Amino acid sequence: MNTKSTTVPFYRVIVIGGGFAGLGAAIKLKQAGIHDFILLEKANELGGVWRENTYPGCACDVPSALYSYSFEPNPTWSRVFAGQAEIKQYLQNTAQKYQVLPHVHFNHEALAATWSDAKQCWIIKTNQGEIHSQFAIMACGPMHEPVIPNVKGLKDFEGEIFHSSRWRHDVDLTDKRVAVIGTGASAIQFVPQIQPLVKHLTVFQRTPHWVLPKSDMPLPSAIQTLFKYIPVSQSVMRSSVYGIFETLNGGLQSNAAMRQVQRIAEFHIKQGIKDPELRAKVTPNYVIGCKRILQSNEWYPALAQENVDVVAGALSEVKGKQLIASDGSSFEADVIILGTGFEVAEPPIAQRVYNRYGQSMSGVWQGSPEGYMGTMVADCPNGFLMFGPNIAVSSSAFIIIEAQLTYIIDALKQAIKNNIKTIEPDPVRIAEFNQRVQEALQTTVWNKGGCQSYFIDQNGRNSTVWPWTTFKMRQQLSRFKLNEYLIDHQVKLETETA
């Protein structure tokens, strides 16, 4: 760290966010010999989405063997699909093992990150003061800012109300009339957990999701021992899971291929729900994969219980404790749980990142995020965005994290080696890249599957998904190609930070 007489701290790199992306960045920086960095975490502990979400039944929908760093396998996973507490503990154990904690500044929320051409650095304003850096890695992730629906009267609800990602463990749901708004990835996990407790459960389903069986089971101690003493066995399992997800990801390129997968989901509905009317309500009218594919063995049986009503429509108004659906039907509730998800099409950090012209990233995008290789954005030199535009895939987040970090760390190593002051994407290449992305997306199930999903932004553009295989992603991000970027070699690390 360098400081001037004004005592404004200056670092080579600042990482923003203490989830798996930020932790991975810190580990890889250290392994690359770059130690002049800090990680800003807004909370008092690391954890990201796995710290924020503590709702009943919270678990991963990617097998644990693949939902972990490839360089840090965990032989002691208790289940095929690990739960929230276990995943959070894995993250924190990894941070300790790789001695990342000395670099972490807890309770430091990044309020604004602005690139200054005058000072040739990032100016990060936090709730604890200002910090400067040559490079910034925005590793906040897309799934931590909850979406609150704009429903008339919702704020004046006379009972208890909370979002699933801000679960109120102090609210006892026993024998209460509970309404759940939304039927996405969180709801299908917590609804089966609370259904036996409540007096009555009303589930407002704006659009049904396709749900596949979940191949979950405990991992016995014998398997854990095998993974511990013969690590290659867990590597084989990881590779097998990766192959399955990659096959599914490839199938998403074709509606015809996904209709074959859809047969499994249709059979799953028939097995879990016998009532024809309820079956009709929960059966989507679009091709599987158009929206995020969910997995559960308990969802449909829970909806079929006598104390559950499924409303095939959105919540349109709240009057006191009365909830009115879009079809005019009304229900009484003591508690409302918002299972309305997160803002995915546009990273929330984009509202806090400002380019060289003082424009926010979200303001420039105008609802349609755009970048280069999902990692850098125009007019934001030396700024790297984890989970940026068009980088999402139907696989483990760790595939994206490790591919992007390979790219970013290579960029930093080349910058240091070649005395490069600034790196930024070429606007011409950005335009060409995004044209190729959008052309490739046109025939995929995400665009042509017949639904409106969070993959599609407010302007009707798919700003979220990587349209090719993860093999191609990893190949494209395997090396940072300086010739594709605008660079300034006139380095002056003792940047004026006054």
Short mmCIF file of C-alpha atoms in Angstrom, two decimals:
data_model
loop_
_atom_site.label_atom_id
_atom_site.label_comp_id
_atom_site.label_asym_id
_atom_site.label_seq_id
_atom_site.Cartn_x
_atom_site.Cartn_y
_atom_site.Cartn_z
CA MET A 1 0.00 0.00 0.00
CA ASN A 2 1.16 3.53 -0.84
CA THR A 3 -0.04 6.66 0.94
CA LYS A 4 0.56 10.35 0.46
CA SER A 5 0.68 13.03 3.10
CA THR A 6 -3.09 13.31 2.87
CA THR A 7 -3.24 9.72 4.23
CA VAL A 8 -5.59 8.54 1.48
CA PRO A 9 -4.80 4.80 1.20
CA PHE A 10 -3.66 3.64 -2.25
CA TYR A 11 -3.52 -0.01 -3.32
CA ARG A 12 -2.57 -1.79 -6.48
CA VAL A 13 -5.94 -3.63 -6.46
CA ILE A 14 -9.20 -3.29 -4.58
CA VAL A 15 -11.65 -6.20 -4.60
CA ILE A 16 -15.26 -5.35 -3.79
CA GLY A 17 -17.37 -8.17 -2.34
CA GLY A 18 -16.70 -11.08 0.02
CA GLY A 19 -18.60 -13.92 -1.62
CA PHE A 20 -17.06 -16.72 -3.65
CA ALA A 21 -16.06 -14.39 -6.51
CA GLY A 22 -14.30 -11.91 -4.24
CA LEU A 23 -12.64 -14.62 -2.18
CA GLY A 24 -11.46 -16.35 -5.33
CA ALA A 25 -10.01 -13.06 -6.59
CA ALA A 26 -8.10 -12.58 -3.33
CA ILE A 27 -6.69 -16.12 -3.45
CA LYS A 28 -5.60 -15.81 -7.06
CA LEU A 29 -4.02 -12.39 -6.46
CA LYS A 30 -1.89 -13.87 -3.69
CA GLN A 31 -0.95 -16.87 -5.81
CA ALA A 32 0.13 -14.47 -8.58
CA GLY A 33 2.42 -12.66 -6.15
CA ILE A 34 0.20 -9.58 -5.99
CA HIS A 35 -0.12 -8.76 -2.30
CA ASP A 36 -0.82 -5.02 -2.46
CA PHE A 37 -4.60 -5.39 -2.37
CA ILE A 38 -7.57 -5.26 -0.03
CA LEU A 39 -11.01 -6.81 -0.13
CA LEU A 40 -13.94 -4.63 0.91
CA GLU A 41 -16.81 -6.47 2.60
CA LYS A 42 -19.93 -4.59 3.73
CA ALA A 43 -20.79 -7.10 6.47
CA ASN A 44 -18.84 -8.33 9.49
CA GLU A 45 -18.11 -11.72 7.92
CA LEU A 46 -17.55 -13.25 4.49
CA GLY A 47 -20.27 -15.25 2.81
CA GLY A 48 -22.03 -13.32 0.05
CA VAL A 49 -25.33 -14.86 -1.00
CA TRP A 50 -24.77 -17.72 1.46
CA ARG A 51 -24.57 -15.27 4.34
CA GLU A 52 -27.63 -13.32 3.25
CA ASN A 53 -29.97 -16.24 2.57
CA THR A 54 -30.87 -18.26 5.66
CA TYR A 55 -34.44 -19.30 4.83
CA PRO A 56 -35.61 -22.84 5.75
CA GLY A 57 -34.41 -25.40 3.24
CA CYS A 58 -31.84 -23.06 1.66
CA ALA A 59 -29.45 -25.19 -0.40
CA CYS A 60 -27.56 -25.20 -3.66
CA ASP A 61 -29.11 -26.53 -6.86
CA VAL A 62 -25.71 -27.53 -8.24
CA PRO A 63 -24.03 -30.65 -6.78
CA SER A 64 -21.41 -29.71 -4.20
CA ALA A 65 -18.62 -31.46 -6.11
CA LEU A 66 -19.00 -28.82 -8.82
CA TYR A 67 -20.16 -25.96 -6.58
CA SER A 68 -16.70 -25.41 -5.11
CA TYR A 69 -13.29 -24.20 -6.24
CA SER A 70 -11.54 -26.70 -8.49
CA PHE A 71 -8.32 -26.04 -6.57
CA GLU A 72 -9.97 -26.56 -3.18
CA PRO A 73 -12.19 -29.67 -3.18
CA ASN A 74 -14.09 -30.42 0.00
CA PRO A 75 -14.19 -34.17 0.78
CA THR A 76 -16.53 -33.70 3.74
CA TRP A 77 -19.70 -32.48 2.01
CA SER A 78 -22.57 -34.12 3.89
CA ARG A 79 -24.91 -34.28 0.90
CA VAL A 80 -24.80 -34.32 -2.89
CA PHE A 81 -26.41 -30.85 -2.75
CA ALA A 82 -25.03 -28.99 0.26
CA GLY A 83 -27.13 -26.69 2.40
CA GLN A 84 -26.58 -23.00 3.13
CA ALA A 85 -24.75 -23.34 6.44
CA GLU A 86 -22.32 -25.91 5.05
CA ILE A 87 -21.55 -23.84 1.95
CA LYS A 88 -20.98 -20.71 4.04
CA GLN A 89 -18.64 -22.66 6.32
CA TYR A 90 -16.70 -23.97 3.30
CA LEU A 91 -16.22 -20.38 2.10
CA GLN A 92 -14.99 -19.19 5.49
CA ASN A 93 -12.71 -22.21 5.96
CA THR A 94 -11.19 -21.55 2.53
CA ALA A 95 -10.57 -17.90 3.43
CA GLN A 96 -8.69 -18.97 6.54
CA LYS A 97 -6.70 -21.69 4.78
CA TYR A 98 -5.46 -19.28 2.10
CA GLN A 99 -4.79 -16.52 4.65
CA VAL A 100 -7.07 -14.01 2.98
CA LEU A 101 -8.53 -12.46 6.14
CA PRO A 102 -5.61 -10.03 6.74
CA HIS A 103 -6.54 -8.40 3.43
CA VAL A 104 -10.24 -8.06 4.29
CA HIS A 105 -11.72 -4.77 5.50
CA PHE A 106 -14.99 -5.78 7.14
CA ASN A 107 -17.90 -3.36 7.57
CA HIS A 108 -16.64 -1.40 4.55
CA GLU A 109 -19.48 -0.89 2.09
CA ALA A 110 -18.48 0.51 -1.30
CA LEU A 111 -20.90 3.38 -1.84
CA ALA A 112 -19.37 4.57 -5.11
CA ALA A 113 -16.46 3.57 -7.36
CA THR A 114 -15.37 6.27 -9.81
CA TRP A 115 -12.57 6.21 -12.36
CA SER A 116 -10.55 9.43 -12.38
CA ASP A 117 -8.58 10.28 -15.52
CA ALA A 118 -6.95 13.14 -13.63
CA LYS A 119 -5.62 10.88 -10.87
CA GLN A 120 -5.39 7.77 -13.04
CA CYS A 121 -6.97 5.58 -10.41
CA TRP A 122 -10.21 4.27 -8.98
CA ILE A 123 -11.67 6.37 -6.20
CA ILE A 124 -13.69 4.12 -3.91
CA LYS A 125 -15.94 5.89 -1.46
CA THR A 126 -16.95 3.70 1.46
CA ASN A 127 -18.92 4.21 4.65
CA GLN A 128 -15.51 4.25 6.38
CA GLY A 129 -13.81 6.79 4.12
CA GLU A 130 -12.12 7.04 0.74
CA ILE A 131 -9.65 4.56 -0.76
CA HIS A 132 -7.81 4.68 -4.10
CA SER A 133 -6.47 1.91 -6.33
CA GLN A 134 -4.92 1.37 -9.73
CA PHE A 135 -7.21 -1.59 -10.46
CA ALA A 136 -10.64 -2.59 -9.17
CA ILE A 137 -12.35 -5.99 -9.27
CA MET A 138 -16.11 -5.64 -8.76
CA ALA A 139 -17.01 -9.04 -7.33
CA CYS A 140 -20.41 -8.34 -5.81
CA GLY A 141 -22.46 -10.89 -7.73
CA PRO A 142 -26.01 -10.54 -9.02
CA MET A 143 -28.02 -12.29 -6.30
CA HIS A 144 -27.84 -10.17 -3.18
CA GLU A 145 -30.16 -7.22 -3.82
CA PRO A 146 -33.76 -8.47 -3.36
CA VAL A 147 -36.52 -7.42 -5.75
CA ILE A 148 -39.51 -5.93 -3.94
CA PRO A 149 -42.66 -6.00 -6.10
CA ASN A 150 -44.52 -2.78 -6.72
CA VAL A 151 -47.94 -3.81 -5.41
CA LYS A 152 -50.58 -1.32 -4.32
CA GLY A 153 -50.97 -1.34 -0.54
CA LEU A 154 -48.09 -3.75 0.09
CA LYS A 155 -46.26 -1.29 2.33
CA ASP A 156 -49.39 -0.90 4.46
CA PHE A 157 -49.91 -4.63 5.05
CA GLU A 158 -51.11 -5.05 8.63
CA GLY A 159 -49.23 -8.29 9.31
CA GLU A 160 -45.58 -9.30 9.11
CA ILE A 161 -43.81 -9.08 5.75
CA PHE A 162 -40.28 -9.96 4.67
CA HIS A 163 -38.25 -11.10 1.66
CA SER A 164 -36.95 -14.66 1.66
CA SER A 165 -33.36 -13.37 1.54
CA ARG A 166 -34.02 -11.38 4.73
CA TRP A 167 -35.78 -14.19 6.56
CA ARG A 168 -37.36 -13.19 9.86
CA HIS A 169 -36.50 -16.09 12.14
CA ASP A 170 -38.22 -14.24 14.98
CA VAL A 171 -41.59 -14.57 13.23
CA ASP A 172 -43.32 -17.80 14.28
CA LEU A 173 -45.32 -19.17 11.35
CA THR A 174 -47.04 -21.87 13.38
CA ASP A 175 -50.82 -21.86 12.75
CA LYS A 176 -50.55 -18.60 10.78
CA ARG A 177 -52.15 -17.74 7.47
CA VAL A 178 -49.15 -17.24 5.22
CA ALA A 179 -48.98 -15.90 1.68
CA VAL A 180 -45.96 -16.54 -0.51
CA ILE A 181 -45.44 -14.23 -3.48
CA GLY A 182 -43.43 -15.93 -6.21
CA THR A 183 -42.58 -19.51 -7.12
CA GLY A 184 -38.91 -19.31 -8.09
CA ALA A 185 -35.74 -21.00 -6.85
CA SER A 186 -36.08 -19.80 -3.25
CA ALA A 187 -39.81 -20.47 -2.89
CA ILE A 188 -39.57 -24.09 -4.03
CA GLN A 189 -37.10 -24.68 -1.21
CA PHE A 190 -38.81 -22.93 1.70
CA VAL A 191 -42.47 -23.62 0.86
CA PRO A 192 -42.21 -27.38 1.57
CA GLN A 193 -40.46 -26.53 4.86
CA ILE A 194 -43.14 -24.16 6.16
CA GLN A 195 -46.22 -25.89 4.72
CA PRO A 196 -46.60 -28.39 7.62
CA LEU A 197 -46.35 -25.55 10.17
CA VAL A 198 -48.84 -23.03 8.88
CA LYS A 199 -52.60 -22.97 9.22
CA HIS A 200 -53.07 -22.05 5.58
CA LEU A 201 -50.67 -21.27 2.76
CA THR A 202 -51.57 -19.17 -0.27
CA VAL A 203 -49.00 -19.30 -3.09
CA PHE A 204 -49.22 -16.55 -5.69
CA GLN A 205 -47.75 -17.90 -8.91
CA ARG A 206 -47.44 -15.36 -11.70
CA THR A 207 -45.75 -17.84 -14.04
CA PRO A 208 -45.06 -21.53 -13.27
CA HIS A 209 -41.54 -22.94 -13.55
CA TRP A 210 -40.46 -26.27 -14.89
CA VAL A 211 -39.18 -28.38 -12.00
CA LEU A 212 -37.02 -31.49 -12.38
CA PRO A 213 -36.44 -34.19 -9.74
CA LYS A 214 -33.47 -33.45 -7.48
CA SER A 215 -30.95 -36.28 -7.19
CA ASP A 216 -30.05 -35.42 -3.63
CA MET A 217 -28.95 -37.82 -0.92
CA PRO A 218 -26.62 -37.92 2.10
CA LEU A 219 -22.98 -38.74 1.41
CA PRO A 220 -21.99 -41.51 3.85
CA SER A 221 -18.73 -41.41 5.77
CA ALA A 222 -17.30 -44.11 3.50
CA ILE A 223 -17.66 -41.80 0.49
CA GLN A 224 -16.16 -38.89 2.43
CA THR A 225 -13.22 -41.06 3.38
CA LEU A 226 -12.77 -42.11 -0.24
CA PHE A 227 -12.78 -38.46 -1.36
CA LYS A 228 -10.27 -37.53 1.36
CA TYR A 229 -7.70 -40.25 0.78
CA ILE A 230 -8.21 -40.76 -2.95
CA PRO A 231 -8.84 -37.20 -4.22
CA VAL A 232 -9.00 -38.34 -7.83
CA SER A 233 -12.33 -40.02 -7.02
CA GLN A 234 -13.89 -36.66 -6.21
CA SER A 235 -12.28 -35.16 -9.31
CA VAL A 236 -13.96 -37.84 -11.39
CA MET A 237 -17.29 -37.01 -9.77
CA ARG A 238 -16.76 -33.31 -10.44
CA SER A 239 -15.92 -33.99 -14.08
CA SER A 240 -19.00 -36.18 -14.46
CA VAL A 241 -21.29 -33.53 -13.01
CA TYR A 242 -19.67 -30.89 -15.19
CA GLY A 243 -20.28 -33.06 -18.25
CA ILE A 244 -23.96 -33.42 -17.38
CA PHE A 245 -24.39 -29.68 -16.94
CA GLU A 246 -22.46 -28.95 -20.10
CA THR A 247 -24.69 -31.33 -22.04
CA LEU A 248 -27.74 -29.55 -20.65
CA ASN A 249 -26.18 -26.20 -21.45
CA GLY A 250 -25.64 -27.35 -25.02
CA GLY A 251 -29.24 -28.53 -25.24
CA LEU A 252 -30.44 -25.05 -24.33
CA GLN A 253 -29.27 -23.97 -27.75
CA SER A 254 -32.21 -25.88 -29.24
CA ASN A 255 -35.94 -25.88 -28.48
CA ALA A 256 -36.27 -29.38 -29.95
CA ALA A 257 -33.60 -30.79 -27.65
CA MET A 258 -35.15 -29.19 -24.58
CA ARG A 259 -38.58 -30.60 -25.36
CA GLN A 260 -37.09 -34.03 -24.74
CA VAL A 261 -35.90 -32.91 -21.30
CA GLN A 262 -39.33 -31.41 -20.76
CA ARG A 263 -40.89 -34.88 -20.78
CA ILE A 264 -39.09 -35.63 -17.52
CA ALA A 265 -40.53 -32.47 -15.95
CA GLU A 266 -44.03 -33.30 -17.19
CA PHE A 267 -43.81 -36.77 -15.65
CA HIS A 268 -42.58 -35.20 -12.42
CA ILE A 269 -45.75 -33.09 -12.23
CA LYS A 270 -47.94 -36.15 -12.77
CA GLN A 271 -46.14 -38.03 -10.03
CA GLY A 272 -46.41 -35.23 -7.50
CA ILE A 273 -49.91 -33.88 -8.19
CA LYS A 274 -53.02 -35.95 -8.85
CA ASP A 275 -55.59 -33.16 -9.07
CA PRO A 276 -56.04 -32.23 -12.78
CA GLU A 277 -56.93 -28.60 -12.01
CA LEU A 278 -53.80 -28.05 -9.92
CA ARG A 279 -51.70 -29.84 -12.51
CA ALA A 280 -52.93 -27.40 -15.12
CA LYS A 281 -52.03 -24.45 -12.89
CA VAL A 282 -48.43 -25.54 -12.34
CA THR A 283 -47.70 -26.68 -15.90
CA PRO A 284 -45.80 -24.01 -17.88
CA ASN A 285 -46.77 -23.12 -21.44
CA TYR A 286 -43.22 -22.48 -22.61
CA VAL A 287 -40.24 -24.68 -23.46
CA ILE A 288 -38.18 -25.84 -20.49
CA GLY A 289 -35.00 -23.79 -20.10
CA CYS A 290 -36.58 -20.52 -21.20
CA LYS A 291 -36.71 -19.70 -17.49
CA ARG A 292 -34.26 -21.06 -14.95
CA ILE A 293 -34.75 -24.82 -14.53
CA LEU A 294 -35.53 -25.70 -10.91
CA GLN A 295 -35.07 -28.94 -8.97
CA SER A 296 -37.12 -30.30 -6.08
CA ASN A 297 -38.64 -33.54 -4.87
CA GLU A 298 -40.90 -31.78 -2.35
CA TRP A 299 -42.41 -28.86 -4.24
CA TYR A 300 -45.33 -30.54 -5.97
CA PRO A 301 -46.34 -32.74 -3.00
CA ALA A 302 -46.36 -29.60 -0.81
CA LEU A 303 -48.64 -27.73 -3.24
CA ALA A 304 -51.03 -30.69 -3.25
CA GLN A 305 -51.68 -30.50 0.51
CA GLU A 306 -55.14 -29.51 1.78
CA ASN A 307 -53.92 -26.37 3.54
CA VAL A 308 -52.42 -24.92 0.35
CA ASP A 309 -54.03 -22.76 -2.35
CA VAL A 310 -52.15 -22.03 -5.56
CA VAL A 311 -53.27 -18.78 -7.19
CA ALA A 312 -52.47 -18.79 -10.89
CA GLY A 313 -51.87 -15.06 -11.02
CA ALA A 314 -49.97 -12.18 -9.52
CA LEU A 315 -50.76 -10.28 -6.35
CA SER A 316 -52.36 -7.04 -7.49
CA GLU A 317 -53.39 -5.25 -4.28
CA VAL A 318 -53.25 -5.45 -0.49
CA LYS A 319 -55.96 -4.04 1.76
CA GLY A 320 -55.20 -4.46 5.44
CA LYS A 321 -54.73 -8.23 5.71
CA GLN A 322 -56.65 -8.95 2.54
CA LEU A 323 -54.64 -9.97 -0.53
CA ILE A 324 -56.30 -9.51 -3.92
CA ALA A 325 -55.08 -11.49 -6.91
CA SER A 326 -55.04 -10.35 -10.51
CA ASP A 327 -58.15 -12.46 -11.21
CA GLY A 328 -60.09 -10.67 -8.45
CA SER A 329 -60.00 -13.49 -5.90
CA SER A 330 -59.03 -12.51 -2.36
CA PHE A 331 -57.32 -14.21 0.58
CA GLU A 332 -56.54 -13.35 4.18
CA ALA A 333 -52.96 -13.52 5.47
CA ASP A 334 -51.12 -12.85 8.71
CA VAL A 335 -47.69 -13.06 7.09
CA ILE A 336 -46.42 -12.28 3.60
CA ILE A 337 -43.16 -13.83 2.40
CA LEU A 338 -41.71 -12.32 -0.76
CA GLY A 339 -40.05 -15.03 -2.85
CA THR A 340 -39.56 -12.52 -5.64
CA GLY A 341 -35.89 -13.12 -6.31
CA PHE A 342 -33.11 -10.77 -7.29
CA GLU A 343 -32.12 -8.36 -10.03
CA VAL A 344 -30.12 -10.57 -12.39
CA ALA A 345 -30.19 -8.89 -15.83
CA GLU A 346 -28.26 -5.89 -14.46
CA PRO A 347 -25.68 -6.25 -11.66
CA PRO A 348 -26.72 -4.03 -8.70
CA ILE A 349 -23.13 -2.74 -8.41
CA ALA A 350 -23.66 -0.98 -11.77
CA GLN A 351 -25.60 1.75 -9.96
CA ARG A 352 -22.49 2.53 -7.90
CA VAL A 353 -19.76 2.38 -10.55
CA TYR A 354 -19.00 5.59 -12.46
CA ASN A 355 -16.95 5.91 -15.63
CA ARG A 356 -14.43 8.61 -16.57
CA TYR A 357 -17.29 10.96 -17.50
CA GLY A 358 -19.01 10.60 -14.14
CA GLN A 359 -21.79 8.49 -15.62
CA SER A 360 -23.04 5.47 -13.70
CA MET A 361 -22.62 2.13 -15.42
CA SER A 362 -26.38 1.53 -15.17
CA GLY A 363 -27.08 5.01 -16.58
CA VAL A 364 -24.96 4.30 -19.64
CA TRP A 365 -26.57 0.90 -20.15
CA GLN A 366 -30.13 2.25 -19.97
CA GLY A 367 -31.46 -1.17 -19.01
CA SER A 368 -29.38 -3.20 -21.48
CA PRO A 369 -25.98 -4.09 -19.99
CA GLU A 370 -23.12 -4.43 -22.45
CA GLY A 371 -19.45 -5.20 -22.02
CA TYR A 372 -16.53 -7.16 -23.45
CA MET A 373 -16.09 -10.83 -22.58
CA GLY A 374 -18.50 -10.28 -19.70
CA THR A 375 -15.60 -8.73 -17.79
CA MET A 376 -14.78 -5.15 -18.85
CA VAL A 377 -16.96 -2.15 -19.70
CA ALA A 378 -16.37 0.87 -21.92
CA ASP A 379 -14.82 4.00 -20.35
CA CYS A 380 -13.99 2.18 -17.11
CA PRO A 381 -10.21 1.64 -17.37
CA ASN A 382 -8.64 -0.96 -15.08
CA GLY A 383 -12.07 -2.04 -13.86
CA PHE A 384 -13.08 -5.71 -13.97
CA LEU A 385 -16.65 -6.86 -13.45
CA MET A 386 -17.36 -10.37 -12.16
CA PHE A 387 -20.62 -11.85 -13.51
CA GLY A 388 -20.83 -9.05 -16.05
CA PRO A 389 -23.10 -8.84 -19.12
CA ASN A 390 -23.70 -12.05 -21.10
CA ILE A 391 -21.48 -14.32 -19.01
CA ALA A 392 -24.12 -16.44 -17.24
CA VAL A 393 -24.37 -20.16 -18.05
CA SER A 394 -26.57 -23.03 -16.92
CA SER A 395 -23.85 -24.56 -14.81
CA SER A 396 -21.94 -23.87 -11.63
CA ALA A 397 -21.09 -20.25 -10.80
CA PHE A 398 -17.58 -21.51 -10.13
CA ILE A 399 -17.09 -22.22 -13.83
CA ILE A 400 -17.65 -18.53 -14.50
CA ILE A 401 -15.66 -17.35 -11.48
CA GLU A 402 -12.56 -19.36 -12.30
CA ALA A 403 -12.68 -18.54 -16.02
CA GLN A 404 -12.99 -14.80 -15.33
CA LEU A 405 -10.28 -14.84 -12.68
CA THR A 406 -7.87 -16.57 -15.07
CA TYR A 407 -8.52 -13.71 -17.49
CA ILE A 408 -8.31 -10.92 -14.90
CA ILE A 409 -5.19 -12.15 -13.13
CA ASP A 410 -3.44 -12.58 -16.47
CA ALA A 411 -4.34 -8.97 -17.31
CA LEU A 412 -2.88 -7.75 -14.01
CA LYS A 413 0.31 -9.78 -14.39
CA GLN A 414 0.86 -8.43 -17.91
CA ALA A 415 0.15 -4.88 -16.76
CA ILE A 416 2.73 -5.13 -13.99
CA LYS A 417 5.32 -6.85 -16.17
CA ASN A 418 4.96 -4.35 -19.04
CA ASN A 419 4.58 -1.20 -16.91
CA ILE A 420 1.07 -0.62 -18.22
CA LYS A 421 -0.80 2.22 -16.61
CA THR A 422 -4.29 1.65 -17.94
CA ILE A 423 -6.24 -1.02 -19.82
CA GLU A 424 -9.69 -0.55 -21.30
CA PRO A 425 -11.77 -2.33 -23.94
CA ASP A 426 -11.89 -1.01 -27.47
CA PRO A 427 -15.43 0.30 -28.25
CA VAL A 428 -15.23 -1.18 -31.75
CA ARG A 429 -14.48 -4.64 -30.37
CA ILE A 430 -17.23 -4.25 -27.77
CA ALA A 431 -19.76 -3.58 -30.53
CA GLU A 432 -18.52 -6.50 -32.65
CA PHE A 433 -18.51 -8.89 -29.68
CA ASN A 434 -22.03 -7.98 -28.61
CA GLN A 435 -23.31 -8.32 -32.15
CA ARG A 436 -21.94 -11.88 -32.26
CA VAL A 437 -23.47 -12.64 -28.86
CA GLN A 438 -26.92 -11.40 -29.80
CA GLU A 439 -26.86 -13.21 -33.14
CA ALA A 440 -25.92 -16.47 -31.40
CA LEU A 441 -28.72 -16.03 -28.84
CA GLN A 442 -31.47 -15.67 -31.42
CA THR A 443 -32.06 -19.39 -31.86
CA THR A 444 -31.65 -20.42 -28.21
CA VAL A 445 -34.42 -21.45 -25.84
CA TRP A 446 -33.73 -18.35 -23.72
CA ASN A 447 -34.84 -16.13 -26.59
CA LYS A 448 -37.23 -18.42 -28.46
CA GLY A 449 -38.71 -20.56 -25.68
CA GLY A 450 -41.89 -18.49 -25.33
CA CYS A 451 -41.46 -16.90 -21.91
CA GLN A 452 -40.40 -13.72 -20.19
CA SER A 453 -37.53 -14.43 -17.80
CA TYR A 454 -34.96 -12.52 -15.78
CA PHE A 455 -32.47 -13.32 -18.54
CA ILE A 456 -34.27 -10.73 -20.66
CA ASP A 457 -33.74 -7.10 -19.69
CA GLN A 458 -36.32 -4.31 -19.58
CA ASN A 459 -35.71 -3.53 -23.25
CA GLY A 460 -36.39 -7.09 -24.38
CA ARG A 461 -32.72 -7.91 -24.95
CA ASN A 462 -30.90 -10.93 -23.54
CA SER A 463 -28.14 -9.19 -21.61
CA THR A 464 -27.43 -12.10 -19.31
CA VAL A 465 -26.54 -15.38 -21.01
CA TRP A 466 -23.33 -16.60 -22.63
CA PRO A 467 -24.68 -18.24 -25.81
CA TRP A 468 -21.90 -20.77 -26.33
CA THR A 469 -20.41 -23.65 -24.36
CA THR A 470 -18.43 -23.17 -21.19
CA PHE A 471 -15.55 -24.88 -23.00
CA LYS A 472 -15.52 -21.91 -25.36
CA MET A 473 -15.82 -19.50 -22.45
CA ARG A 474 -12.83 -21.00 -20.71
CA GLN A 475 -10.85 -20.98 -23.95
CA GLN A 476 -11.74 -17.36 -24.72
CA LEU A 477 -10.81 -16.28 -21.19
CA SER A 478 -7.70 -18.44 -20.87
CA ARG A 479 -5.40 -15.53 -21.76
CA PHE A 480 -5.81 -11.78 -21.70
CA LYS A 481 -5.00 -10.52 -25.20
CA LEU A 482 -3.54 -7.03 -24.88
CA ASN A 483 -3.94 -6.37 -28.59
CA GLU A 484 -7.71 -6.40 -28.12
CA TYR A 485 -7.55 -3.50 -25.65
CA LEU A 486 -6.54 0.15 -25.49
CA ILE A 487 -3.50 0.47 -23.25
CA ASP A 488 -1.28 3.23 -21.86
CA HIS A 489 2.30 2.22 -21.10
CA GLN A 490 3.35 5.41 -19.33
CA VAL A 491 3.09 4.12 -15.83
CA LYS A 492 3.38 6.26 -12.73
CA LEU A 493 2.48 4.15 -9.73
CA GLU A 494 3.09 7.02 -7.29
CA THR A 495 -0.22 8.46 -8.44
CA GLU A 496 -1.26 11.73 -6.91
CA THR A 497 -4.09 10.76 -4.61
CA ALA A 498 -4.48 14.09 -2.89
#
